[in-house]
mmCIF file of C-alpha atoms in Angstrom:
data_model
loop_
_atom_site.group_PDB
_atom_site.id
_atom_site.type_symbol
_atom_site.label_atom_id
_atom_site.label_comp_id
_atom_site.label_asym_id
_atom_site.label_seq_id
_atom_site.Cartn_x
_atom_site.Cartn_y
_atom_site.Cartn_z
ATOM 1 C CA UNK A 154 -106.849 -66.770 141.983
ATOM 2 C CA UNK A 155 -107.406 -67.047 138.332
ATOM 3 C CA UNK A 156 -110.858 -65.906 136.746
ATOM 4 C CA UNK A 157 -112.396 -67.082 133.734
ATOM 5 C CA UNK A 158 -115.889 -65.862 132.235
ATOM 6 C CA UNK A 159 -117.939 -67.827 129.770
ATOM 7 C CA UNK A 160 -120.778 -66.555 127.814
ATOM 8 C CA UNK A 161 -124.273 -68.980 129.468
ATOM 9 C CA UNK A 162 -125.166 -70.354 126.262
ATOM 10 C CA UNK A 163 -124.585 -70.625 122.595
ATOM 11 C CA UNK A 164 -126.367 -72.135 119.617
ATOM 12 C CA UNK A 165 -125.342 -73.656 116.373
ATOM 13 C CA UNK A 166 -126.324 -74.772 113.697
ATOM 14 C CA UNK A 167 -125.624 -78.314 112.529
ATOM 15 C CA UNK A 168 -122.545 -78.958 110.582
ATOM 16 C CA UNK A 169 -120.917 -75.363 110.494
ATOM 17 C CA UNK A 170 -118.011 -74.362 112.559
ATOM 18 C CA UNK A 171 -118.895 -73.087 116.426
ATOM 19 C CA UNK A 172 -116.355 -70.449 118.309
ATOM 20 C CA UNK A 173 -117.506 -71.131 122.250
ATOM 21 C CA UNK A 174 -114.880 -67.974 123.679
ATOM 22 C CA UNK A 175 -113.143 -67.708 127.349
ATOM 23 C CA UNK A 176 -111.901 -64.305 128.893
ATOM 24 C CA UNK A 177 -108.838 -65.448 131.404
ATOM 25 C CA UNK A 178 -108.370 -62.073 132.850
ATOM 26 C CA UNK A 179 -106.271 -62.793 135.528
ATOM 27 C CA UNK A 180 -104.290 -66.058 134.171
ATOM 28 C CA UNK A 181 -100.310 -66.138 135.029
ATOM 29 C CA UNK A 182 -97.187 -66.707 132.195
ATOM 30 C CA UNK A 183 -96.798 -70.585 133.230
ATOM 31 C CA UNK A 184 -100.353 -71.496 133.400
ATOM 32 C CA UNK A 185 -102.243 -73.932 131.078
ATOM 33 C CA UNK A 186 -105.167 -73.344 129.546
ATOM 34 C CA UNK A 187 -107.545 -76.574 129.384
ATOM 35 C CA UNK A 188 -110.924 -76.517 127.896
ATOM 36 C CA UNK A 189 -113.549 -79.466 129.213
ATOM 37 C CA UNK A 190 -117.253 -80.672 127.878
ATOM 38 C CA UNK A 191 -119.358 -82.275 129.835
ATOM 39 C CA UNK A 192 -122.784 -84.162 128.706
ATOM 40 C CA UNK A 193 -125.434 -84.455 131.658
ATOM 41 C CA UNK A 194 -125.012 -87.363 134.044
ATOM 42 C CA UNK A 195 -120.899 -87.493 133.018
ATOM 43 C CA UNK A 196 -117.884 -86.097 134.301
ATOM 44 C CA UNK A 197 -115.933 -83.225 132.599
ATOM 45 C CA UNK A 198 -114.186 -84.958 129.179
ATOM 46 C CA UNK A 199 -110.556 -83.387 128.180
ATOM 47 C CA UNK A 200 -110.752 -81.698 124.962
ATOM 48 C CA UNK A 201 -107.792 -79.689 124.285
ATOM 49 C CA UNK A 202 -105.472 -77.321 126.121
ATOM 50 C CA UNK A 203 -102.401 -75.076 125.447
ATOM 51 C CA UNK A 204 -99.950 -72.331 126.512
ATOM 52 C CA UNK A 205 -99.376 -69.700 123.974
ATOM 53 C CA UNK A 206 -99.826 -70.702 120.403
ATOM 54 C CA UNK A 207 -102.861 -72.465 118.798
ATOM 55 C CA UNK A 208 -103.352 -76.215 119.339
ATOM 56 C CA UNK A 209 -105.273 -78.748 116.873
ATOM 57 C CA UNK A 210 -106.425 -82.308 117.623
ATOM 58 C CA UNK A 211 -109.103 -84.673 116.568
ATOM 59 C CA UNK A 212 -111.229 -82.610 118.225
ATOM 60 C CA UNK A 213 -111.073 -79.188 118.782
ATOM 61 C CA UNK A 214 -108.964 -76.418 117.775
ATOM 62 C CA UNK A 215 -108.004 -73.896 120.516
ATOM 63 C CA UNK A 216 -107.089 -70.288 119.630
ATOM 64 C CA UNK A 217 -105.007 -68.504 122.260
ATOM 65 C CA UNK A 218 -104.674 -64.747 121.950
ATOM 66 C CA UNK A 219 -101.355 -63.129 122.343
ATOM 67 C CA UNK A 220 -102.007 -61.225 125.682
ATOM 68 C CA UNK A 221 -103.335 -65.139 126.561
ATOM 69 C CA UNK A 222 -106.487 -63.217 128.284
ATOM 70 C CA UNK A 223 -108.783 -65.041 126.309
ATOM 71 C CA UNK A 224 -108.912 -68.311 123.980
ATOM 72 C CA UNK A 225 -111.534 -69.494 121.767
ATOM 73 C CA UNK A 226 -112.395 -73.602 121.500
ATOM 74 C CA UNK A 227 -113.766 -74.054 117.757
ATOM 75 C CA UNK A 228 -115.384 -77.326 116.949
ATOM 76 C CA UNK A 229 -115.322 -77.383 112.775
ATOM 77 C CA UNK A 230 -118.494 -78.956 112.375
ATOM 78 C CA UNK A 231 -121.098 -79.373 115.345
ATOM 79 C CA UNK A 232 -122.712 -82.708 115.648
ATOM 80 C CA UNK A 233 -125.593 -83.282 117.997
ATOM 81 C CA UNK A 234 -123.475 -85.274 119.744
ATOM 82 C CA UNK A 235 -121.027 -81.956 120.586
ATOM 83 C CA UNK A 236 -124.237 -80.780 122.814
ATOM 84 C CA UNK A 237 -123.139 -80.460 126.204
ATOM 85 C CA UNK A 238 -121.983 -77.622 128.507
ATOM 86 C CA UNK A 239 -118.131 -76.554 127.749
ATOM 87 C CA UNK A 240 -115.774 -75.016 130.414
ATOM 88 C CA UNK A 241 -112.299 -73.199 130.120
ATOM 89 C CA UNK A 242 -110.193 -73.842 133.405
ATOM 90 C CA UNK A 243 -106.636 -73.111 133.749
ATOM 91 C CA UNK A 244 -104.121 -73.483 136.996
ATOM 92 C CA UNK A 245 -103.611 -70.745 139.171
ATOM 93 C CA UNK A 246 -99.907 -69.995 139.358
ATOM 94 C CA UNK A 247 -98.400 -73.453 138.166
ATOM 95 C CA UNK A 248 -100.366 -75.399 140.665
ATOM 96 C CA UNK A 249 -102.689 -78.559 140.460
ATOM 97 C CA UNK A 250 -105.372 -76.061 141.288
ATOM 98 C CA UNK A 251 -107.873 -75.768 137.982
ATOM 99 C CA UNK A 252 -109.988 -72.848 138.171
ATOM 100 C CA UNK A 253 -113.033 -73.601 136.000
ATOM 101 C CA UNK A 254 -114.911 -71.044 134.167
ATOM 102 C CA UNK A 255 -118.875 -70.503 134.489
ATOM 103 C CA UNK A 256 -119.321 -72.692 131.286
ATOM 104 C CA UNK A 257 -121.071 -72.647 128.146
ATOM 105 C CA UNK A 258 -124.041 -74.643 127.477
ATOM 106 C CA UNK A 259 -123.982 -75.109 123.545
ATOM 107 C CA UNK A 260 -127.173 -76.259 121.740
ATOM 108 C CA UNK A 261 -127.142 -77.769 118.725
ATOM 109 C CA UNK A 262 -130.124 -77.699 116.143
ATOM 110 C CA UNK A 263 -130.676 -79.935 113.794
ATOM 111 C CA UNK B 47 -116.552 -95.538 129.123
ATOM 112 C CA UNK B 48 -114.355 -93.724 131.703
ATOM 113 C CA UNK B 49 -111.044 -94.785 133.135
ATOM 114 C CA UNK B 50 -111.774 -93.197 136.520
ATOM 115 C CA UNK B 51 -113.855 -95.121 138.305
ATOM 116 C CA UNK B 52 -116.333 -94.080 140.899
ATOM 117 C CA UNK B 53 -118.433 -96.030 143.357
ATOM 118 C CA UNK B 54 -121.228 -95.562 144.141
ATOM 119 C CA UNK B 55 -123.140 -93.849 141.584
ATOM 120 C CA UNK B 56 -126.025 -92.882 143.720
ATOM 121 C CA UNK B 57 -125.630 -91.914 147.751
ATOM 122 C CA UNK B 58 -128.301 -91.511 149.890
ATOM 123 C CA UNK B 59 -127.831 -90.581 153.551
ATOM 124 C CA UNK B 60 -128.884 -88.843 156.733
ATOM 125 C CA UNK B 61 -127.042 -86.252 158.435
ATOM 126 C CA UNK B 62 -125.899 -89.032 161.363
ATOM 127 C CA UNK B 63 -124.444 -91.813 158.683
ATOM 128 C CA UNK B 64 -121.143 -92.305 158.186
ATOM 129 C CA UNK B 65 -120.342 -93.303 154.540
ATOM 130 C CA UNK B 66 -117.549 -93.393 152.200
ATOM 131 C CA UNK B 67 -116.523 -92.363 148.215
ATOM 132 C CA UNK B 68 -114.524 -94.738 146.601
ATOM 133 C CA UNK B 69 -112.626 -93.500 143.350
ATOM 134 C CA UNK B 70 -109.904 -95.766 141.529
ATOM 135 C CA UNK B 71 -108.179 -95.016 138.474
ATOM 136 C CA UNK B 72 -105.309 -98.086 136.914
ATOM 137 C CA UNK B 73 -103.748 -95.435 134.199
ATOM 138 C CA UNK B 74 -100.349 -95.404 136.511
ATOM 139 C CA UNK B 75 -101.303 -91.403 137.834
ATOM 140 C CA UNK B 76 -99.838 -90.084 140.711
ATOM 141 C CA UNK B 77 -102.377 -87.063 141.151
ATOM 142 C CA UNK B 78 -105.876 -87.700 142.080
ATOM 143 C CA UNK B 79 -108.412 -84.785 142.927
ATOM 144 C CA UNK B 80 -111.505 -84.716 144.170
ATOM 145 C CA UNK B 81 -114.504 -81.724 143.555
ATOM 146 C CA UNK B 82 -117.581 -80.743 143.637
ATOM 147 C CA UNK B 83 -120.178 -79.539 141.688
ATOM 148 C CA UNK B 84 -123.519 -78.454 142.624
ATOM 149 C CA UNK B 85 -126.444 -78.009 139.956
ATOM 150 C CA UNK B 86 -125.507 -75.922 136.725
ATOM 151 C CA UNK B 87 -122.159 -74.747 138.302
ATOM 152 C CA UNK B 88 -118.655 -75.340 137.365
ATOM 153 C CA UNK B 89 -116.682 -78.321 139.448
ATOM 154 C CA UNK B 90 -115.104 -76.514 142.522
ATOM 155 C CA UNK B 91 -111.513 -78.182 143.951
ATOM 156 C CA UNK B 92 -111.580 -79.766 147.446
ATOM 157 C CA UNK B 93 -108.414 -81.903 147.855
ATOM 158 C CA UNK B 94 -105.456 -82.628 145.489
ATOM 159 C CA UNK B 95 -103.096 -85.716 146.167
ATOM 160 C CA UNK B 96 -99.580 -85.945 144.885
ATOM 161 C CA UNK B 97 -97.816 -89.067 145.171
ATOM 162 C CA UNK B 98 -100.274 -90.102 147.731
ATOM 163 C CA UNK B 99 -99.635 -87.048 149.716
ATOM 164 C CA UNK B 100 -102.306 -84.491 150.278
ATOM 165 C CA UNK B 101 -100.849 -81.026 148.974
ATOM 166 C CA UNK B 102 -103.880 -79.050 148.586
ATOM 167 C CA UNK B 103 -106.664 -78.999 150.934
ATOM 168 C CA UNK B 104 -108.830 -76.270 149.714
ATOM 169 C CA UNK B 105 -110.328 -74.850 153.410
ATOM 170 C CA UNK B 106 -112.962 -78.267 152.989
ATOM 171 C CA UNK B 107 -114.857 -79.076 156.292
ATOM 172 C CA UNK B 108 -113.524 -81.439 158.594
ATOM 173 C CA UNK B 109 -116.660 -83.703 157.956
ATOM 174 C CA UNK B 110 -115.128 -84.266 154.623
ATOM 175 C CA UNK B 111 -111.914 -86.713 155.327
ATOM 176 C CA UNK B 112 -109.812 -87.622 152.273
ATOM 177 C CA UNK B 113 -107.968 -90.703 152.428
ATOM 178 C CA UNK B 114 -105.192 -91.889 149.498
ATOM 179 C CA UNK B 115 -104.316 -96.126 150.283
ATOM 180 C CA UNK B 116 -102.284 -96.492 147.003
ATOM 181 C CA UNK B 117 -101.343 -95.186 143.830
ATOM 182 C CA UNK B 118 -104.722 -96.404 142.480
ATOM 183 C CA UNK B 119 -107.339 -95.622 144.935
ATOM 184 C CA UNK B 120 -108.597 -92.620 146.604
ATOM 185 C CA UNK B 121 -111.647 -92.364 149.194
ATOM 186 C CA UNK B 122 -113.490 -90.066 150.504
ATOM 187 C CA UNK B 123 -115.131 -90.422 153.968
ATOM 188 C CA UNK B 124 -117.983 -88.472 154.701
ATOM 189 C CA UNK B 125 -119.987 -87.809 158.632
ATOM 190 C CA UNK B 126 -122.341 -85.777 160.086
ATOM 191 C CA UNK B 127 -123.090 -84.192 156.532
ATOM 192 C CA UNK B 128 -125.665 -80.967 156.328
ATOM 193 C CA UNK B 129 -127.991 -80.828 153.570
ATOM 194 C CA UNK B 130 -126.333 -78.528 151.655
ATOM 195 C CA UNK B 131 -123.822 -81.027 151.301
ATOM 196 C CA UNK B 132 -125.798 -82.272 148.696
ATOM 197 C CA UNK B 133 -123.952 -82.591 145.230
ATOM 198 C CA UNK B 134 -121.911 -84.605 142.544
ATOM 199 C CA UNK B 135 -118.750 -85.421 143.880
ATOM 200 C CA UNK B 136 -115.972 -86.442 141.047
ATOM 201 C CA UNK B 137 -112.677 -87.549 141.365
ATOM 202 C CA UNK B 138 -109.881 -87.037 138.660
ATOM 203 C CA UNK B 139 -106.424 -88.098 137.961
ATOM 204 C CA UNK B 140 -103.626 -86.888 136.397
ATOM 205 C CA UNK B 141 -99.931 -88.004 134.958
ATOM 206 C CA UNK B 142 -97.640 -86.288 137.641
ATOM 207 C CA UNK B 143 -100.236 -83.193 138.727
ATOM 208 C CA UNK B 144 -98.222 -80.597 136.724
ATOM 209 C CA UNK B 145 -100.521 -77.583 134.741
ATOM 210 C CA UNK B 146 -99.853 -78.603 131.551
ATOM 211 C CA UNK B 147 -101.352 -81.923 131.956
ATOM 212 C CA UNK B 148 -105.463 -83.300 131.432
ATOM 213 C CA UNK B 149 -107.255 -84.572 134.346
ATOM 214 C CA UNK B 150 -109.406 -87.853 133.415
ATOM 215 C CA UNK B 151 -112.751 -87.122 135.403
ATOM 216 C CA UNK B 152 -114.567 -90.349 136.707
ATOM 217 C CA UNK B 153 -118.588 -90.111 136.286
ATOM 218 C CA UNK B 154 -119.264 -89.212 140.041
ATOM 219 C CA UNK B 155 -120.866 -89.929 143.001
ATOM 220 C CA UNK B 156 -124.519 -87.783 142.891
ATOM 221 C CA UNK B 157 -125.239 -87.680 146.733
ATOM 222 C CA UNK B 158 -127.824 -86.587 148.943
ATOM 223 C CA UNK B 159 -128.423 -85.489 152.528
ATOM 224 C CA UNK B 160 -131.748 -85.958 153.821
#
């Protein structure tokens, strides 16, 4: 099965640019990498996801490396509202099978 | 405000009660999941439906009976639940279940076994 690490926790500043990384160490050729946020009392909330080369929408930018062992999600400008606990998760071998990473709960201050 | 929608929202039981999760989702998917997720720990797959077909089961106890009636709805029955039990339980959907596509999570069902 696929791993993925997280760092626990990060903290930003409001306003400037946060880089939350994922290590997929064991992640196959065809599988997706999605990255998730989820506030407290909610369900995981798609944010962005990719194969191989970096991905922008409204809200998130997601850097893939070339090896694709590890991506970084990078919110331009944290808002307090971007508080919440952020997971990687990719499929294991072109299944329906996400494996989520140990998240990363991101504080913003204010 | 979600488009997966999850009843109840709040489960109480006993280890003897029979209940049931209800999870419906009108966005035309044909891949609905559900997982769960104890306290400050990632979601963890239990079943995946494809085209109202169970395809995954991951090793889930047989207490824990998925059920799929229709495109829209998926349930999940629970009896004879232990304590550790205890957890959110969220269903997602997505398009066709491939890996390049988002699953849209509901909100959950927080339940616990007394």
């Amino acid at each position: 099965d696929a791993k993925t690490t997280q760092p626990n926790s990060m903290e930003s500043n409001e306003e400037e640019p946060v880089h939350l990384p994922c290590n997929h160490s064991t992640i196959s050729g065809t599988d997706y990498i999605h990255w998730y946020r989820q506030l407290p009392s909610q369900g995981p909330e798609y944010v962005i996801h990719g194969l191989t080369s970096n991905v922008n929408n409204r809200m998130a930018s997601l850097a893939i490396a070339e090896d694709r062992k590890s991506s970084t999600l990078i919110l331009h400008r944290a808002t307090l509202r971007d508080a919440a606990v952020y997971y990687c998760a990719s499929t294991t071998s072109g299944t329906y099978k996400y494996i989520f990473g140990t998240g990363t709960r991101l504080k913003v201050l204010a | 405000d979600t488009e997966v929608t999850q009843t109840p929202k709040h489960l109480v039981m006993g280890m003897t009660n029979k209940k049931s999760l209800k999870c419906e989702q009108h966005m035309g998917h044909r891949a609905m999941y559900w997982y769960k997720q104890k306290a400050k720990k990632p979601p963890e797959l239990m079943f995946v439906y494809s085209y109202e077909k169970l395809s995954i089961n991951e090793s889930v106890p047989s207490r824990f009976s998925p059920e799929c009636p229709n495109s829209s709805l998926l349930n999940l029955h629970l009896h004879a639940l232990q304590p550790e039990d205890s957890a959110l339980y969220l269903c997602a959907s997505s398009r066709t279940g491939g890996s390049n596509q988002p699953q849209h999570f509901g909100d959950g069902t927080r339940l616990s076994i007394l």
